[in-house]
Coordinates of C-alpha atoms in Angstrom, one line a residue:
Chain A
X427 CA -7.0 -11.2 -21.2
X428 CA -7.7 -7.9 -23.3
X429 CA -4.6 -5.9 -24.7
X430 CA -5.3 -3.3 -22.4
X431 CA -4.5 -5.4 -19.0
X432 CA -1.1 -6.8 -20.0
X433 CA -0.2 -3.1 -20.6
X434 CA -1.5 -2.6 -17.0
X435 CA 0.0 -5.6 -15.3
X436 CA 3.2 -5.1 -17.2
X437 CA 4.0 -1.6 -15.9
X438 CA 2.7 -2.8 -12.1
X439 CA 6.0 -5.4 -13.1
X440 CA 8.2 -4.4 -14.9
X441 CA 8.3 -0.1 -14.2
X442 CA 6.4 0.3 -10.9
X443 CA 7.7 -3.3 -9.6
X444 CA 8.1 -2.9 -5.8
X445 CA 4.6 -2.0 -4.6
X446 CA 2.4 -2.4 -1.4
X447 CA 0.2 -5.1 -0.6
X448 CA -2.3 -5.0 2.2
X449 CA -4.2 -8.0 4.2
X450 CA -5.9 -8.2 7.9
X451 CA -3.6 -8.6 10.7
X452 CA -5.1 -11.0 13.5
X453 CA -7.2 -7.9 15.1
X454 CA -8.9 -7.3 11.4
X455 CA -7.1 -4.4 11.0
X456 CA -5.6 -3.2 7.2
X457 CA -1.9 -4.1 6.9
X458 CA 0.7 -3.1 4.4
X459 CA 4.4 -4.1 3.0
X460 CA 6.4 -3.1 0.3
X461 CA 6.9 -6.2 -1.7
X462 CA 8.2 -6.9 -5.4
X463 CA 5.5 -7.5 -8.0
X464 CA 7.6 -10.4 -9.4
X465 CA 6.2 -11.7 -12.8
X466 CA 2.9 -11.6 -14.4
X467 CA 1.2 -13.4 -17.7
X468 CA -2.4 -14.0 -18.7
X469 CA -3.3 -16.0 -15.7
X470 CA -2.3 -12.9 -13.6
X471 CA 0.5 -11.5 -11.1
X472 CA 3.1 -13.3 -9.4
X473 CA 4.9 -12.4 -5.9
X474 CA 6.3 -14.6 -3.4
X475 CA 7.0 -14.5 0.6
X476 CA 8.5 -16.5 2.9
X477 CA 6.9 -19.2 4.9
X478 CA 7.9 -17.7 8.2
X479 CA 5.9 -14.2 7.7
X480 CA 2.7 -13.3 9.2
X481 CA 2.1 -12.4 5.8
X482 CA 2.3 -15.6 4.2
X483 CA -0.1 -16.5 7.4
X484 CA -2.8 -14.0 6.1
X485 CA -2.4 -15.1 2.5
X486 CA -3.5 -18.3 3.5
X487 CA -6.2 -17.5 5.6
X488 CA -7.7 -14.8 3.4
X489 CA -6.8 -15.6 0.0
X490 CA -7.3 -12.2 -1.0
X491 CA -5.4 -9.0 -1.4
X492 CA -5.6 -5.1 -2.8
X493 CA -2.2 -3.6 -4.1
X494 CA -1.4 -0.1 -5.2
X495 CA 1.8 0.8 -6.4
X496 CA 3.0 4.1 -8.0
X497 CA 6.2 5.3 -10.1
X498 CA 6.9 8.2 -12.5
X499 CA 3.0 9.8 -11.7
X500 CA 1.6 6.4 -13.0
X501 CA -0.3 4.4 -10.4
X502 CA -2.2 1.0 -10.7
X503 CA -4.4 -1.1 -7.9
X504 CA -5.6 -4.1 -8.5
X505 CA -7.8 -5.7 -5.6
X506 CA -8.9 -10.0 -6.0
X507 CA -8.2 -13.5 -5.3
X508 CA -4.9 -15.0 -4.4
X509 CA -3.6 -19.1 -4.0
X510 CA -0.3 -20.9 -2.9
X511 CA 1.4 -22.7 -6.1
X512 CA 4.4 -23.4 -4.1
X513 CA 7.9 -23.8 -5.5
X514 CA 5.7 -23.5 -9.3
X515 CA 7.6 -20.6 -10.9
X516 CA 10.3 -20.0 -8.0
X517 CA 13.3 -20.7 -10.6
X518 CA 11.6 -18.4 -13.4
X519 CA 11.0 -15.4 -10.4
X520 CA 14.9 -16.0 -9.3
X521 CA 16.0 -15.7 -13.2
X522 CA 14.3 -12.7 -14.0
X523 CA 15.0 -10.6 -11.1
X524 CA 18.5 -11.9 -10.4
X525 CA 19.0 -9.4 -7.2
X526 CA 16.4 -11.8 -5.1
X527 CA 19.3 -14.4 -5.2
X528 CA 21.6 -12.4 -3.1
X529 CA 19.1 -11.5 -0.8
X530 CA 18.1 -15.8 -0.2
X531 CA 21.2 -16.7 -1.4
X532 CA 21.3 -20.8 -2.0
X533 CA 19.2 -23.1 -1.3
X534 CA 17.9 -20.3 1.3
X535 CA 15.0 -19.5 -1.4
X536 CA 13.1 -22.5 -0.4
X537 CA 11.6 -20.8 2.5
X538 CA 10.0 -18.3 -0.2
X539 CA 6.5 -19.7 -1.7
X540 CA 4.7 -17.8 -5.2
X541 CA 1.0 -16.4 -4.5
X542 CA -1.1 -16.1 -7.9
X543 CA -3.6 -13.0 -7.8
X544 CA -5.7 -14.7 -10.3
X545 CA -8.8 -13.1 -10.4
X546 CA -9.9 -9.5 -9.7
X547 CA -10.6 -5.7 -10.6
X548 CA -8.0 -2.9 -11.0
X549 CA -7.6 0.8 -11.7
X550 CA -5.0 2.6 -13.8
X551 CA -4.2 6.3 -12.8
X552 CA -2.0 8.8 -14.7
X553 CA -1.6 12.2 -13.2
X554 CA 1.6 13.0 -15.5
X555 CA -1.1 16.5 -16.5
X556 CA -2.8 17.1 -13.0
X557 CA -4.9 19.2 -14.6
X558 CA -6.5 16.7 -16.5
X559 CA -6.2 13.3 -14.9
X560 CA -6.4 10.1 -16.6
X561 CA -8.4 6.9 -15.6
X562 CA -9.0 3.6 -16.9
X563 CA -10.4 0.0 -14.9
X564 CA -9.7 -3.4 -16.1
X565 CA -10.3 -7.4 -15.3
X566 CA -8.0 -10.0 -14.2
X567 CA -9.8 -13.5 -14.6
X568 CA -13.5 -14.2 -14.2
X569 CA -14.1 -11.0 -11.9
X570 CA -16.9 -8.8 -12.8
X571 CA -16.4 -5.2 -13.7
X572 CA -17.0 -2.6 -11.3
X573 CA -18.4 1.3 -12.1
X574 CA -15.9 3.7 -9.6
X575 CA -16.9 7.6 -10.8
X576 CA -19.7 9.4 -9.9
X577 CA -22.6 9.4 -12.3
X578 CA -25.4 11.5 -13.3
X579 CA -29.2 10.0 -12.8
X580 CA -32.3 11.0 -15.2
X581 CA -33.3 13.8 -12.0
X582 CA -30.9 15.6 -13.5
X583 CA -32.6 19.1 -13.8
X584 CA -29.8 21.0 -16.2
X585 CA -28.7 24.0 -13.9
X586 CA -24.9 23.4 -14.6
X587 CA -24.1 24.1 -11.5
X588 CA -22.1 20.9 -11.3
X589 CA -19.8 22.0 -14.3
X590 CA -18.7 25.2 -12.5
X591 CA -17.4 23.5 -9.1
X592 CA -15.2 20.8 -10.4
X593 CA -11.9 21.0 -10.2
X594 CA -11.0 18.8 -13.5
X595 CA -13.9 20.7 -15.8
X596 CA -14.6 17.1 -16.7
X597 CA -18.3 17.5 -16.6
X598 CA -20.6 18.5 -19.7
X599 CA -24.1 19.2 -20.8
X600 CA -24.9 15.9 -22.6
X601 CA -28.0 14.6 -24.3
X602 CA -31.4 16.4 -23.0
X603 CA -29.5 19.0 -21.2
X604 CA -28.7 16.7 -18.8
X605 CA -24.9 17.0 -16.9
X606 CA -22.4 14.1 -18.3
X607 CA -19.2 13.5 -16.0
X608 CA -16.6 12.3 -18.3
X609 CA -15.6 9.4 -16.0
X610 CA -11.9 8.7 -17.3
X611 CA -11.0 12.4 -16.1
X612 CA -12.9 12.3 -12.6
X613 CA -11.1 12.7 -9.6
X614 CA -14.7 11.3 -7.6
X615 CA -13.9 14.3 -5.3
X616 CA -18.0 14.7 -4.7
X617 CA -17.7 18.6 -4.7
X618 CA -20.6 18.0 -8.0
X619 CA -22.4 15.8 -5.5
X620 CA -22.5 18.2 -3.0
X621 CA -23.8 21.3 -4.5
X622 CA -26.3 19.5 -7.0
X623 CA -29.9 20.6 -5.7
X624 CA -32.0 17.3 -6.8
X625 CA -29.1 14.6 -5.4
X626 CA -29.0 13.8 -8.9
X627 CA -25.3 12.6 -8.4
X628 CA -24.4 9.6 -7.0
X629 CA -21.0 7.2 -6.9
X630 CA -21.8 3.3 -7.1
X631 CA -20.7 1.6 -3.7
X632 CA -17.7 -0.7 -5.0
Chain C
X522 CA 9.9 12.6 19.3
X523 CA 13.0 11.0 18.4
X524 CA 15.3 12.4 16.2
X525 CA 15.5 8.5 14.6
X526 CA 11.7 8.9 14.1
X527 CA 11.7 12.6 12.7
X528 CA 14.3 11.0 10.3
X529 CA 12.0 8.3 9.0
X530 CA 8.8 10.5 8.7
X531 CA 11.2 13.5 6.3
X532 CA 12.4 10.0 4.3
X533 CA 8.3 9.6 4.3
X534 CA 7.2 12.8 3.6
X535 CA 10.0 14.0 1.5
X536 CA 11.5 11.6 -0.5
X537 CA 8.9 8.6 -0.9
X538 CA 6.2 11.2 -0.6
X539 CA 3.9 9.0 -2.5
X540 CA 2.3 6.3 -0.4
X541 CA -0.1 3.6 -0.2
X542 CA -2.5 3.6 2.3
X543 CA -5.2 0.6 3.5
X544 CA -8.1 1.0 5.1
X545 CA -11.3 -1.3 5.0
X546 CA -13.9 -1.2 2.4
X547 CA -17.8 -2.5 3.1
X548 CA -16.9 -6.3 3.3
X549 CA -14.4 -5.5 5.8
X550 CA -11.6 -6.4 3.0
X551 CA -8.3 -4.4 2.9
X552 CA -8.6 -1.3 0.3
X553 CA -5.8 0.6 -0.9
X554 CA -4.8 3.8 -3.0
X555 CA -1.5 5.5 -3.8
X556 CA -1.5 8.9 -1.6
X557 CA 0.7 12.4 -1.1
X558 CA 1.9 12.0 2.4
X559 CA 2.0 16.3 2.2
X560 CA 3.4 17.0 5.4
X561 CA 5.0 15.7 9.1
X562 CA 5.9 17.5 12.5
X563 CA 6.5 16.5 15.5
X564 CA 3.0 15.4 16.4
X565 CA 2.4 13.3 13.5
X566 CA 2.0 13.0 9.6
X567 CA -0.1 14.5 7.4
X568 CA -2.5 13.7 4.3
X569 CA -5.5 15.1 2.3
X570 CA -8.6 13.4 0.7
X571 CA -11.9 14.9 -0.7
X572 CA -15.2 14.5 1.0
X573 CA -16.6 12.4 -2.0
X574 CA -14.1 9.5 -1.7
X575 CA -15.1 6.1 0.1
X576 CA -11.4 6.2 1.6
X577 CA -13.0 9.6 3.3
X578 CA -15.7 7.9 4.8
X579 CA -13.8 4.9 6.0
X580 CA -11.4 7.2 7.0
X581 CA -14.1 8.8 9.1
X582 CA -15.9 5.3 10.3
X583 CA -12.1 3.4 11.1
X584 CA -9.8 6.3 12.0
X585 CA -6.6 4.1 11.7
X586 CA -4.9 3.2 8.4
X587 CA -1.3 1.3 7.4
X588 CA 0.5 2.6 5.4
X589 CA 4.2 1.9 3.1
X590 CA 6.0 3.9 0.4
X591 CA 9.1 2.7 -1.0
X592 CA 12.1 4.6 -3.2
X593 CA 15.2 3.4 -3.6
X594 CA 15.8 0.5 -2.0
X595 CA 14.7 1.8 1.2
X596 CA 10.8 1.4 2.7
X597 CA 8.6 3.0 5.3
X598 CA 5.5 1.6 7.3
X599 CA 3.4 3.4 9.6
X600 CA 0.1 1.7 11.2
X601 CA -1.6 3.6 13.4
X602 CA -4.6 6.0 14.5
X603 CA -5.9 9.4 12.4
X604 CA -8.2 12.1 13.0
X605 CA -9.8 14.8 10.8
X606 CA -8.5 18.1 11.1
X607 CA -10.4 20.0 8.5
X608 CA -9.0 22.4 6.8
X609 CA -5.9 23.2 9.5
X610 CA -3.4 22.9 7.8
X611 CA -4.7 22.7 4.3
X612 CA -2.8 26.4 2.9
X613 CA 0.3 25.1 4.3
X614 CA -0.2 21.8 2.6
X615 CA -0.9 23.6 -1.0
X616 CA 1.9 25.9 -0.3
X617 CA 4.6 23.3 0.3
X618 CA 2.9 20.9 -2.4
X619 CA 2.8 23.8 -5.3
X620 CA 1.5 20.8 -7.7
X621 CA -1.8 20.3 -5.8
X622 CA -3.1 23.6 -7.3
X623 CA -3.2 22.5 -10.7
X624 CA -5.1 19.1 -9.2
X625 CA -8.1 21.5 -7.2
X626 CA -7.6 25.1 -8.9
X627 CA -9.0 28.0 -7.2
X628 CA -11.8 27.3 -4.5
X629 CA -12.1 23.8 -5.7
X630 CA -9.8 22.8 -2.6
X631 CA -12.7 23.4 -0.2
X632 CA -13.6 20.0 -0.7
X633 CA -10.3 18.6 0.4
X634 CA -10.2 17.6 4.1
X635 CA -6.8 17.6 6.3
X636 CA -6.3 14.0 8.3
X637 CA -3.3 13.8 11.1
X638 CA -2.0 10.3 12.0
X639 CA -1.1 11.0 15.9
X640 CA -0.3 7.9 17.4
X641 CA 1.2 4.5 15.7
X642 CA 4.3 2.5 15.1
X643 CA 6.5 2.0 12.3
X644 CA 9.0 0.5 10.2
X645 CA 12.2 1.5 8.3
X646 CA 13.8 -1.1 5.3
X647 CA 17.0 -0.5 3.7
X648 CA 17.9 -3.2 1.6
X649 CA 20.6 -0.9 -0.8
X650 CA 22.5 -4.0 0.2
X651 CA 20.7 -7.0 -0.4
X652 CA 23.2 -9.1 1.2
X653 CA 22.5 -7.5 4.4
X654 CA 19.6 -5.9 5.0
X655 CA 19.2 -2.7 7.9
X656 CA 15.9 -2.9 9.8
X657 CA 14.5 -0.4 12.2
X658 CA 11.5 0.8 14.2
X659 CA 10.0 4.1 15.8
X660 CA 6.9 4.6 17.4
X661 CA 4.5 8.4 16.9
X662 CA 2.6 9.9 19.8
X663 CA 1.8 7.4 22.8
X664 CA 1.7 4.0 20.8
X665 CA 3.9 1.9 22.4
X666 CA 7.2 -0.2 20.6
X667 CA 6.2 -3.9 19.3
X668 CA 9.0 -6.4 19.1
X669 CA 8.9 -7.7 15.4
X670 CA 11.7 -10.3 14.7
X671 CA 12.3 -13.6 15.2
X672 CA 13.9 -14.2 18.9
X673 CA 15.8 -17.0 20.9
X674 CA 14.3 -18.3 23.7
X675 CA 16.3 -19.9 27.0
X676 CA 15.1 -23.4 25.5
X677 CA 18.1 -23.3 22.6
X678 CA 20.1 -26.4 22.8
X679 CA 23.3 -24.4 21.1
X680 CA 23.2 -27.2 18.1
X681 CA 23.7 -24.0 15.6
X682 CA 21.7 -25.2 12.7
X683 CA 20.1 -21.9 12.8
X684 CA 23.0 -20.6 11.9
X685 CA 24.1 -22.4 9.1
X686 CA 20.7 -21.7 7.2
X687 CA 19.9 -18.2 7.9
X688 CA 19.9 -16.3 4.2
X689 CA 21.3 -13.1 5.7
X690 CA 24.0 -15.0 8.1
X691 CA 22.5 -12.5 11.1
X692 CA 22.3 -15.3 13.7
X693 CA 25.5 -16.1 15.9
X694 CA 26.6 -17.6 19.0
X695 CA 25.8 -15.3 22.0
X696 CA 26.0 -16.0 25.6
X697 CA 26.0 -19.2 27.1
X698 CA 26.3 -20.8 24.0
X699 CA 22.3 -19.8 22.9
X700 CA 21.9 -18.4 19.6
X701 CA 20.9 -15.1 18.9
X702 CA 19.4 -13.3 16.1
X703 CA 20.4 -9.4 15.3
X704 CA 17.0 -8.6 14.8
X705 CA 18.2 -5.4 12.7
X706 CA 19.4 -7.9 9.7
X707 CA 16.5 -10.4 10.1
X708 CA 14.4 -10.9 7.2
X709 CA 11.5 -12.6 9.0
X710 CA 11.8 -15.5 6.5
X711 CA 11.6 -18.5 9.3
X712 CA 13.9 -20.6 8.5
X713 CA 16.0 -20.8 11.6
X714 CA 12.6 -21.3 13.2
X715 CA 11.8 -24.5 11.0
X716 CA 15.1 -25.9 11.5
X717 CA 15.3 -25.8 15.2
X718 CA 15.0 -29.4 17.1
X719 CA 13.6 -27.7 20.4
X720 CA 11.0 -25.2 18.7
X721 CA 13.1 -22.3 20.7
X722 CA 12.8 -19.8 18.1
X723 CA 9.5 -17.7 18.0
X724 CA 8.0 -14.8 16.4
X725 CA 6.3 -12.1 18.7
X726 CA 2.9 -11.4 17.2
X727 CA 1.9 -8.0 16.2

């Protein structure tokens, strides 16, 4: 796991720590709970649920999850796989966030069961300067990587009328006067999109 | 509207204020991304998002979302319908959110687009006190209340075992010696349900 991603997982942890996790309900709608992002090491994130929640239902069926969770104008999502390792790491999550024991207090916690998100792609998001945002991506496991922001395509025809509409000025004129979107910066608003006059500016489907 | 339900959309709106909402992406898997929940009335909640997003277009496509912001030991859910409303609203939005003006400076804002959600239910979480959690619900618009918690049915036998393993101790005796579970303390967990001899505790589904 690159240096990069611990930082990442450890502030979803350890700073942002209660965050929001969505599944499908039984109609295949999106559904969402606050839930506390427990542990996390370099096989991935750690959170637990109790056997009786419709949540721990879709966990099992769907075995996948996205998250978002935000603190102090820092935000991180991180959308992959997820599998059942029981009781593993129950006592570790109990002793490092020793509040969860007076919520199950006893042998209460037994109805709680750890998930592992152990593969998958996230986003890091710091709007601390909202005029000039910063973004980053990064891997958990075996996923691939995924291009987000829009990009600029060899039909690029120079006209710069894409650097004047964007709200971050993040675009340039780069190599044979052709625009350059500075994608850690990007806000993938579209507005460049929109008034480009050759559809030179496109955003990859995630 | 409810003055209980005005309550939970201010705690929304003004004190969370910073959200995470799901929608689905292509593969029909839940996507999320941390949001400004900018303003609420009594017909509903209000957000913003730019034209060139994906969550615009599934926005557009699904017109419904869930979404849950948490601060302070206390957490919010919403699920229910939206609609595009352009840009109604949008100068009222910028004035009461002063820091969205340094995000989209001068005319860049044009590109933002003003969603309502009109119609849902929710969810309100205090757990200040993690020895006894507070529960609520309120509905928006015409959506109609959904029981959530764990319930007693006329089949209870009275042998209290229920009682004895319930971690927030919200189950007693109520009348003719049938247990009953104050669904405002109830965790969800399950437990009482796995213990019971006659299978007379059941969760509504959503």
């Amino acid at each position: 796991m690159e240096m990069e991603t611990v930082k990442y997982l450890q502030i979803l942890t350890e700073e942002i720590h209660s965050v929001v996790v969505a599944t499908l309900n039984e109609e295949g709608r999106p559904e969402t709970r606050v839930i506390d992002m427990m542990l996390y090491d370099e096989q991935g994130l750690y959170f637990l649920t109790a056997r009786g929640k419709s949540f721990y239902r879709q966990l099992m069926q769907q075995g996948y999850v996205s998250l978002s969770g935000t603190k102090a104008k820092r935000a991180v999502r991180v959308d992959g796989k997820v599998r059942n390792i029981g009781h593993k790491k129950l006592a570790e999550i109990f002793a490092h966030n020793p509040y969860m024991g007076k919520i199950y207090p006893g042998d209460t916690c037994e109805v709680l069961e750890v998930f592992q998100l152990y593969e998958g792609t996230g986003e890091f998001f710091d709007i601390s300067n909202p005029a000039h945002i910063k973004r980053g991506s990064f891997v958990i496991g075996k996923a691939a990587e995924v291009a987000t922001g829009y990009q600029v395509s060899k039909a690029c025809v120079g006209c710069r009328r894409c650097l004047s509409v964007c709200p971050q000025a993040c675009i340039t004129m780069g190599e044979n006067d052709c625009a350059h979107i500075e994608d850690s910066h990007c806000l993938s608003c579209g507005r460049c999109a929109e008034v480009c006059p050759v559809q030179a500016i496109h955003r990859p489907e995630r």
